[in-house]
XYZ file of C-alpha atoms in Angstrom:
617
model
C 0.000 0.000 0.000
C 1.046 3.642 -0.246
C 3.490 5.287 2.182
C 1.201 8.004 3.482
C 2.348 11.189 5.205
C 0.442 11.891 7.349
C -0.436 8.296 8.118
C -4.156 7.849 7.536
C -6.440 6.848 10.391
C -8.278 3.954 8.752
C -7.760 2.104 5.483
C -9.498 -1.030 4.328
C -8.443 -2.857 1.192
C -11.496 -4.225 -0.567
C -11.900 -6.991 -3.062
C -12.329 -5.926 -6.646
C -11.738 -7.722 -9.947
C -9.179 -5.106 -10.927
C -7.554 -1.895 -9.745
C -8.576 1.558 -10.929
C -6.282 2.443 -13.821
C -5.235 6.066 -13.403
C -4.865 8.033 -16.593
C -6.748 8.358 -19.817
C -9.848 10.516 -20.055
C -11.553 11.051 -16.726
C -15.021 12.372 -16.128
C -15.104 14.244 -12.832
C -18.099 15.532 -10.918
C -17.471 18.071 -8.151
C -20.337 18.727 -5.742
C -20.150 21.642 -3.326
C -22.443 22.912 -0.627
C -21.099 26.388 -1.334
C -18.903 27.180 -4.273
C -15.184 27.194 -3.536
C -13.106 27.865 -6.636
C -10.039 26.404 -4.927
C -11.488 22.915 -5.136
C -12.025 23.167 -8.873
C -8.464 24.480 -9.246
C -6.975 21.541 -7.331
C -9.100 19.005 -9.193
C -7.771 20.346 -12.482
C -4.192 20.234 -11.216
C -4.525 16.646 -10.077
C -6.368 15.541 -13.212
C -5.315 17.689 -16.163
C -7.366 17.120 -19.286
C -10.392 15.818 -17.374
C -14.011 16.579 -18.188
C -15.230 18.450 -15.114
C -18.803 19.090 -14.073
C -19.371 21.361 -11.082
C -22.604 21.349 -9.112
C -23.577 23.543 -6.153
C -26.226 23.023 -3.491
C -25.102 19.564 -2.380
C -25.041 18.518 1.244
C -21.356 18.692 2.080
C -18.576 18.368 -0.492
C -17.766 15.470 -2.775
C -15.948 14.514 -5.936
C -16.341 11.447 -8.137
C -13.933 10.350 -10.873
C -14.629 7.754 -13.528
C -13.287 6.884 -16.934
C -14.919 8.294 -20.032
C -15.988 5.237 -21.970
C -15.826 4.907 -25.735
C -18.844 6.596 -27.251
C -19.543 8.535 -24.037
C -20.579 12.058 -24.987
C -19.430 13.406 -21.677
C -22.943 14.193 -20.555
C -24.293 13.746 -17.061
C -23.523 10.442 -15.384
C -25.958 8.600 -13.133
C -23.922 10.069 -10.272
C -25.049 13.544 -11.277
C -28.666 12.847 -12.181
C -29.865 11.563 -8.819
C -32.693 13.581 -7.307
C -30.538 14.379 -4.294
C -26.765 14.468 -4.824
C -25.981 13.461 -1.254
C -28.044 10.279 -1.415
C -26.127 9.283 -4.543
C -22.891 9.740 -2.682
C -24.174 7.745 0.259
C -24.844 4.845 -2.073
C -21.367 5.144 -3.512
C -19.583 5.325 -0.172
C -20.000 1.950 1.467
C -18.760 2.683 4.995
C -21.701 4.558 6.390
C -21.489 7.795 4.457
C -20.833 10.943 6.431
C -21.443 9.225 9.770
C -17.853 7.987 9.778
C -16.531 11.576 9.898
C -19.447 13.285 11.609
C -18.204 15.924 14.019
C -14.673 15.706 12.608
C -13.883 18.958 10.753
C -11.533 18.522 7.783
C -12.139 14.771 7.785
C -12.853 12.886 4.569
C -13.754 9.503 3.156
C -11.959 8.268 0.055
C -13.110 5.137 -1.767
C -11.447 3.574 -4.772
C -13.401 1.036 -6.800
C -12.547 -0.621 -10.090
C -14.692 1.841 -12.060
C -14.717 5.002 -9.973
C -13.064 6.990 -7.190
C -15.078 9.059 -4.736
C -14.124 11.494 -1.977
C -16.607 12.930 0.483
C -16.314 15.520 3.272
C -18.388 17.855 5.386
C -16.287 20.872 4.429
C -14.166 22.223 1.588
C -10.871 21.756 3.452
C -11.691 18.090 4.107
C -12.280 17.466 0.421
C -8.980 19.204 -0.345
C -7.149 16.893 2.076
C -8.854 13.896 0.508
C -7.452 15.029 -2.830
C -3.973 15.184 -1.260
C -4.285 11.590 -0.099
C -5.423 10.595 -3.581
C -2.396 12.423 -4.983
C -0.098 10.278 -2.841
C -1.887 7.147 -4.029
C -1.588 8.184 -7.662
C 2.112 8.992 -7.364
C 2.869 5.549 -5.957
C 0.353 3.401 -7.869
C -0.596 3.969 -11.481
C -3.129 1.188 -10.951
C -4.768 2.165 -7.673
C -5.921 -0.774 -5.541
C -9.500 -0.852 -4.320
C -9.431 0.773 -0.886
C -11.585 2.754 1.494
C -9.852 5.404 3.615
C -11.504 7.234 6.515
C -9.342 10.011 7.877
C -9.480 13.175 9.973
C -7.048 15.438 11.878
C -6.357 15.198 15.591
C -5.137 18.811 15.779
C -7.267 21.682 14.502
C -4.376 24.053 13.727
C -1.353 22.217 12.307
C 1.246 24.904 11.877
C 4.690 25.299 10.312
C 7.016 28.273 10.798
C 8.819 30.734 8.539
C 11.557 32.587 10.412
C 12.802 35.349 8.102
C 15.256 36.959 10.520
C 18.517 35.406 9.294
C 18.783 33.446 6.042
C 15.632 32.511 4.214
C 14.499 31.138 0.881
C 13.701 33.170 -2.208
C 10.148 34.589 -2.189
C 9.024 32.292 -4.995
C 10.185 29.310 -2.963
C 8.361 30.539 0.131
C 5.219 30.496 -1.996
C 5.950 27.046 -3.409
C 6.643 25.585 0.028
C 3.131 26.516 1.147
C 1.835 24.089 -1.468
C 4.179 21.435 -0.061
C 2.923 22.096 3.471
C -0.673 21.688 2.306
C 0.215 18.489 0.460
C 0.973 17.041 3.896
C -2.180 18.528 5.433
C -0.637 21.494 7.234
C -3.183 24.307 7.518
C -1.296 27.216 9.095
C 2.087 28.939 8.981
C 3.511 31.214 11.667
C 5.619 33.889 9.975
C 8.103 36.085 11.809
C 8.852 38.692 9.151
C 10.960 41.093 11.201
C 12.613 43.587 8.800
C 11.524 41.526 5.769
C 7.981 42.868 6.072
C 7.168 45.728 3.664
C 6.227 48.274 6.343
C 4.726 51.378 4.780
C 4.625 53.541 7.909
C 8.101 52.501 9.088
C 10.304 52.371 5.956
C 13.446 52.748 8.073
C 12.763 49.249 9.481
C 12.528 47.580 6.075
C 15.607 45.587 5.016
C 17.179 47.409 2.051
C 17.860 44.218 0.059
C 15.855 41.277 1.275
C 12.485 42.582 2.400
C 9.477 41.221 0.578
C 8.042 43.660 -1.895
C 4.367 44.439 -1.501
C 3.697 42.360 -4.616
C 5.668 39.394 -3.248
C 3.860 39.679 0.065
C 0.464 39.654 -1.635
C 1.440 36.618 -3.710
C 2.502 34.817 -0.533
C -0.901 35.479 1.020
C -2.676 34.369 -2.142
C -0.679 31.113 -2.216
C -1.595 30.457 1.424
C -5.301 31.032 0.778
C -5.203 28.870 -2.338
C -3.872 25.955 -0.280
C -6.187 26.318 2.728
C -3.397 27.713 4.889
C -3.897 30.446 7.463
C -1.016 32.857 7.984
C -0.418 33.771 11.624
C 1.833 36.849 11.611
C 4.356 37.206 14.428
C 5.218 40.784 15.338
C 7.719 40.989 18.177
C 6.392 43.448 20.742
C 8.651 43.361 23.804
C 11.888 41.443 23.281
C 13.831 40.417 20.166
C 13.446 43.912 18.740
C 17.078 44.230 17.679
C 16.057 45.205 14.157
C 14.155 48.179 15.624
C 16.198 49.271 18.642
C 19.509 49.114 16.792
C 18.502 52.366 15.043
C 19.589 55.598 16.698
C 16.076 56.994 16.327
C 14.686 54.251 18.607
C 17.680 53.641 20.826
C 16.191 55.719 23.643
C 13.327 53.211 23.959
C 15.592 50.391 25.155
C 15.103 49.230 28.722
C 18.823 49.850 29.207
C 21.667 50.839 26.924
C 22.834 47.212 26.901
C 19.441 45.682 26.112
C 19.528 46.192 22.350
C 16.490 43.981 21.752
C 14.200 44.838 24.683
C 11.890 47.813 24.849
C 11.027 49.795 27.976
C 7.347 49.328 28.923
C 7.270 52.494 31.017
C 7.689 54.857 28.088
C 4.463 55.791 26.323
C 6.410 56.117 23.098
C 7.184 52.378 23.339
C 3.475 51.581 23.297
C 2.874 53.935 20.372
C 5.673 52.356 18.362
C 4.623 48.757 19.001
C 0.939 49.379 18.362
C 1.897 51.200 15.169
C 3.727 48.082 13.998
C 0.842 45.866 15.105
C -1.699 48.079 13.355
C 0.042 47.641 10.031
C 0.579 43.917 10.539
C -3.092 43.396 11.450
C -4.341 45.430 8.513
C -2.127 43.457 6.138
C -3.551 40.100 7.298
C -7.333 40.546 7.204
C -8.012 36.799 6.869
C -5.887 35.817 9.875
C -7.748 35.065 13.081
C -4.617 35.415 15.205
C -1.597 37.611 15.641
C 1.424 36.482 17.636
C 2.876 39.197 19.866
C 6.129 37.366 20.584
C 7.153 38.638 24.025
C 9.709 35.925 24.793
C 13.112 36.266 26.447
C 12.662 39.810 27.789
C 15.690 39.447 30.027
C 16.211 43.043 31.191
C 12.767 43.706 32.662
C 12.690 46.265 35.475
C 16.313 47.293 35.110
C 15.633 50.938 34.304
C 14.788 53.351 37.136
C 11.341 54.167 35.735
C 10.270 50.512 35.608
C 11.676 49.702 39.016
C 9.686 52.552 40.530
C 6.508 52.034 38.543
C 6.298 48.250 39.016
C 8.080 48.050 42.377
C 10.771 45.929 40.777
C 8.346 43.050 40.083
C 9.309 41.768 36.639
C 6.111 39.801 36.021
C 4.023 42.846 36.946
C 5.846 44.984 34.399
C 5.499 42.276 31.788
C 1.771 41.701 32.306
C 0.952 45.415 32.446
C 2.506 46.071 29.024
C 1.250 42.802 27.540
C -2.311 43.576 28.659
C -2.245 46.856 26.768
C -1.137 45.014 23.634
C -3.772 42.303 24.131
C -6.504 44.923 24.447
C -5.261 46.767 21.356
C -5.197 43.538 19.330
C -8.492 42.095 20.573
C -10.303 45.354 19.873
C -9.290 44.941 16.219
C -10.829 41.497 15.956
C -7.699 39.371 16.368
C -6.838 36.818 19.027
C -3.399 37.669 20.461
C -0.866 34.918 21.175
C 2.248 35.313 23.348
C 5.183 33.037 24.200
C 4.812 31.631 27.687
C 8.356 31.781 29.062
C 8.271 35.147 30.839
C 5.321 33.883 32.902
C 6.760 30.415 33.461
C 7.248 30.971 37.184
C 4.857 33.879 37.613
C 3.051 33.859 40.990
C -0.669 33.261 40.577
C -1.558 36.536 42.297
C 0.232 38.373 39.493
C -0.872 36.049 36.687
C -4.489 36.581 37.698
C -4.263 40.069 36.194
C -3.488 38.794 32.687
C -6.148 39.637 30.092
C -8.117 36.440 29.361
C -8.540 37.333 25.692
C -5.020 36.063 25.049
C -3.491 32.668 24.234
C -0.318 31.352 25.842
C 1.909 29.430 23.429
C 4.121 27.073 25.416
C 7.498 26.394 23.834
C 9.712 23.724 25.363
C 12.307 22.304 23.013
C 14.352 19.884 25.081
C 14.261 17.579 28.065
C 12.665 14.265 28.875
C 9.746 15.734 30.831
C 7.625 17.468 28.197
C 4.446 15.855 29.514
C 5.056 16.941 33.088
C 6.311 20.429 32.254
C 3.664 21.263 29.662
C 0.856 19.763 31.738
C 1.815 21.872 34.747
C 1.925 25.067 32.704
C -1.279 24.251 30.842
C -3.154 23.656 34.059
C -1.791 26.911 35.446
C -3.018 28.964 32.490
C -6.302 27.132 31.984
C -7.194 27.479 35.643
C -7.229 31.245 35.047
C -9.242 30.984 31.823
C -6.327 31.382 29.409
C -6.222 29.168 26.319
C -3.010 27.252 25.538
C -1.227 26.313 22.321
C 1.929 24.228 21.944
C 5.262 24.657 20.173
C 7.876 21.935 19.751
C 10.833 22.688 17.456
C 12.033 21.138 14.226
C 15.176 23.264 14.605
C 16.352 25.267 17.593
C 19.574 26.229 19.367
C 20.404 22.735 20.671
C 23.704 24.096 22.016
C 25.074 24.170 18.467
C 24.867 27.339 16.388
C 26.593 25.761 13.372
C 24.052 23.013 12.767
C 23.715 22.948 8.960
C 20.833 20.552 9.510
C 18.820 19.897 12.681
C 20.166 17.977 15.660
C 17.728 15.238 14.805
C 18.005 13.080 17.927
C 16.783 16.031 19.996
C 14.147 17.038 17.454
C 12.599 13.589 17.070
C 12.426 13.143 20.828
C 10.838 16.573 21.245
C 8.220 16.027 18.526
C 7.233 12.585 19.786
C 6.855 13.795 23.363
C 4.790 16.774 22.226
C 2.468 14.554 20.170
C 1.642 12.430 23.212
C 1.242 15.488 25.431
C -0.947 17.284 22.886
C -3.283 14.305 22.783
C -3.491 14.113 26.559
C -4.159 17.857 26.938
C -6.313 18.112 23.795
C -4.337 21.044 22.429
C -5.977 22.447 19.314
C -2.869 24.160 17.896
C 0.702 22.880 17.643
C 3.404 24.879 15.838
C 6.645 23.370 14.571
C 9.039 26.242 15.231
C 11.937 26.340 12.774
C 14.451 28.951 13.888
C 17.123 30.249 11.520
C 19.229 31.694 14.345
C 19.092 32.698 18.006
C 18.193 36.271 17.070
C 18.684 38.654 14.162
C 22.249 39.600 15.182
C 23.327 36.008 15.745
C 24.877 33.262 13.653
C 22.508 31.350 11.320
C 21.763 27.815 12.445
C 21.141 26.371 9.023
C 18.989 26.684 5.909
C 15.301 25.916 5.641
C 15.713 23.231 2.983
C 17.518 20.850 5.341
C 14.527 20.700 7.725
C 11.959 18.819 5.617
C 12.492 15.599 7.533
C 11.465 16.877 10.992
C 8.863 19.192 9.444
C 7.058 16.262 7.869
C 7.379 14.275 11.094
C 5.515 17.166 12.718
C 2.911 17.113 9.926
C 2.526 13.366 10.452
C 2.036 13.659 14.217
C -0.132 16.784 14.169
C -2.650 15.082 11.890
C -2.398 11.637 13.497
C -0.967 11.741 16.996
C -0.796 7.951 17.092
C 1.027 7.641 13.808
C 3.600 4.848 13.753
C 6.914 6.592 14.389
C 8.842 3.377 13.724
C 7.778 3.458 10.077
C 8.228 7.193 9.545
C 11.720 7.109 8.044
C 10.625 4.479 5.516
C 7.487 6.433 4.684
C 9.479 9.650 4.331
C 12.136 8.120 2.103
C 9.422 6.594 -0.085
C 7.095 9.607 -0.175
C 9.651 12.433 -0.263
C 12.600 10.841 -2.082
C 11.004 7.989 -4.040
C 13.144 5.343 -2.282
C 11.160 2.215 -1.536
C 11.894 0.556 1.835
C 13.264 -2.585 0.224
C 15.718 -0.446 -1.759
C 16.935 1.610 1.202
C 17.255 -1.302 3.602
C 18.662 -3.488 0.858
C 21.567 -1.091 0.470
C 22.139 0.026 4.070
C 20.568 -2.627 6.269
C 18.886 -1.378 9.424
C 18.248 2.274 10.296
C 15.850 4.103 12.580
C 13.882 7.327 12.716
C 16.793 9.445 13.976
C 19.206 8.218 11.278
C 17.985 10.253 8.289
C 20.886 12.725 8.090
C 23.372 9.897 8.564
C 22.016 7.867 5.652
C 20.492 10.119 2.988
C 23.885 11.094 1.564
C 24.601 7.384 1.126
C 21.392 6.964 -0.876
C 21.748 9.830 -3.356
C 22.052 7.403 -6.284
C 18.662 5.943 -5.334
C 16.919 9.311 -4.845
C 14.183 9.902 -7.415
C 12.424 12.883 -5.826
C 13.728 16.074 -4.207
C 17.263 15.160 -5.156
C 18.520 18.706 -4.631
C 17.722 18.535 -0.908
C 19.587 15.251 -0.557
C 22.574 16.754 -2.375
C 22.497 19.830 -0.131
C 22.620 17.630 2.967
C 25.527 15.688 1.441
C 27.429 18.945 0.886
C 26.791 20.027 4.458
C 28.113 16.691 5.645
C 31.229 17.109 3.481
C 31.745 20.497 5.128
C 31.525 18.935 8.570
C 34.016 16.235 7.638
C 36.373 18.886 6.258
C 36.166 20.975 9.418
C 35.865 18.193 11.967
C 37.291 19.287 15.315
C 39.422 16.187 15.614
C 41.204 17.062 12.337
C 41.292 20.862 12.528
C 44.894 22.039 12.573
C 44.388 24.686 15.253
C 43.692 21.908 17.769
C 47.282 20.678 17.327
C 49.123 23.983 17.416
C 50.075 23.648 21.066
C 52.530 20.937 20.053
C 54.784 23.566 18.486
C 55.182 24.957 21.983
C 55.978 21.511 23.352
C 58.468 20.597 20.610
C 59.883 23.810 19.095
C 61.804 23.181 15.880
C 60.985 19.461 15.780
C 60.763 18.383 12.101
C 58.436 15.435 12.788
C 56.005 17.626 14.711
C 55.955 20.200 11.922
C 55.451 17.490 9.291
C 52.526 16.084 11.251
C 50.960 19.538 11.535
C 51.531 20.202 7.856
C 49.922 16.890 6.868
C 46.822 17.698 8.903
C 46.711 21.244 7.587
C 46.952 20.215 3.939
C 44.329 17.482 4.261
C 41.959 19.839 6.044
C 42.563 22.785 3.719
C 42.005 20.813 0.493
C 38.698 19.430 1.749
C 37.536 22.904 2.758
C 38.600 24.412 -0.551
C 36.646 21.713 -2.340
C 33.404 22.083 -0.426
C 33.137 25.892 -0.279
C 32.151 26.612 -3.922
C 29.827 23.602 -3.893
C 28.057 24.938 -0.809
C 27.711 28.411 -2.345
C 26.332 27.014 -5.611
C 23.883 24.720 -3.824
C 22.570 27.503 -1.600
C 22.023 29.826 -4.567
C 19.312 27.445 -5.747
C 17.277 28.561 -2.747
C 18.580 31.939 -1.592
C 19.693 35.221 -3.162
C 23.410 35.151 -3.956
C 24.484 37.529 -1.201
C 22.354 35.760 1.406
C 23.931 32.450 0.410
C 27.353 34.114 0.690
C 26.407 35.316 4.188
C 25.676 31.744 5.247
C 28.894 30.394 3.689
C 30.953 33.108 5.375
C 29.400 32.209 8.735
C 30.728 28.663 8.268
C 34.181 29.473 6.950
C 35.033 32.719 8.740
C 37.073 31.201 11.567
C 39.084 29.109 9.135
C 39.621 32.129 6.865
C 40.760 34.168 9.844
C 43.231 31.498 10.907
C 44.565 31.359 7.351
C 45.289 35.085 7.438
C 46.898 34.998 10.861
C 48.235 31.990 12.694
C 48.587 29.561 9.765
C 50.563 32.156 7.800
C 52.626 32.946 10.889
C 53.720 29.331 11.379
C 54.349 28.801 7.668
C 51.637 26.328 6.757
C 51.177 25.872 2.989
C 49.768 23.471 0.402
C 52.876 23.113 -1.750
C 55.461 21.593 0.573
């Protein structure tokens, strides 16, 4: 059977004389309770050249596909001519009709017979997700076996993350990736634009080279809508405002001179600035139900004299007072405000009781073995006071390693699996896979977006189906994302497990049939790591010149290590630059490459030259 991502809830193979042969002329009937042009668009994309009939006024949403027989004029089929469209669908679907997904928004039923394929849902999004499952079937089986699939999501808001603060993909790729998210049944994306947002009222905050143009921004929104994805904008409002407070014109709003990313809540001008940014962000996202206020890691709270006096030195009091003003501002404009939980992690209940209940706390915990205990305690704390909770694991985060190149997958898999179990227990209706490009906008980039598809799709798998079989995920991913069947992968490499993806994909590049460029990028990043491995880096051996000054054997040993290391680095650098330019603007790719090679370049100019290392000797 197909390697589904996300893994479907129920599938039943049924007996049929033959499979449904995909291809040829298809007659397609699309029934909609209310017209949604997106469904027609996606039907045409999945089945180009089909004969499509669209009917409105049905009960729910459904699509039926059948072959156009010789001599068929393409007129109405018996499926279309029933007195009541829904009753015709109920006869076609043999597992109880809509009852199987009743009360399950975005659920669908897909049935493949020898002569027809039908998909049925209560809502437009559910029919869209049924089409995505059919797409996966079609891509893996030209002759589709007779099967009935009943499927629905466990999590209402299944969210990915664009972090545009450091390095990010070209705008056209950001658009294209939304389609990929939707393919795997993701329905939201949290976007932290920072200085890449095309602010009209604050042009001084717009990045001079890499900000989205207004046209690019509008296309991004259109692509999200087209694929049933809600954009949740993230506008930092308290901390992580380096891109604002670095400017001399806003420097006076810092909590202290040293706190370059944290704004002072006691200054009225701070509130005017932040609400000005929020106003523009809200107006630019009219279809978004939420706006994320950020508000994490505000480390310098109550350090200025004004805040210490006004809030009596109580950090949580200062935080809640300013946050409440932002919540009120946002809620009054029809949006539900979200904030990161960490500044209220240990907040006394007598202070937390003052928090505006119109807000949502998003709990982010990225490491540790006690996600269930930690998240449950925090969730109970917030819910007891009437505050809704959302969750945020990470598909890439700090992980004590700024030069990651690709995620620290052992940590990420563990975090995602723990969060899936905890989300089910706590019935969280929103889980975001945070995907950070760096610790903050002035930091070192962790890695590039394109190396994170593996944990992102694990999140998609678990957000839709919290009980998905994690043991089979790597096989399903390799099959679905790279076109490598399990028998091929295991036949070449033997045994491997869910956390082994980055260790094995570079060994399977000859077998990769899909998304080969991502596999090649990971292979290049691995070559970089081999070339700069700490155990081989020459600067780790330099102390021996102090121990054995003038010793020819010591110098020869150092020179051997230097030459081996240098040649490997010289080989990988242009390959890394060229690979990154597929995804990023040239200068942004160069920024990432420089972040990886700077130390080695610096040592070349200084200490290596000083001790006479060279490639010729």
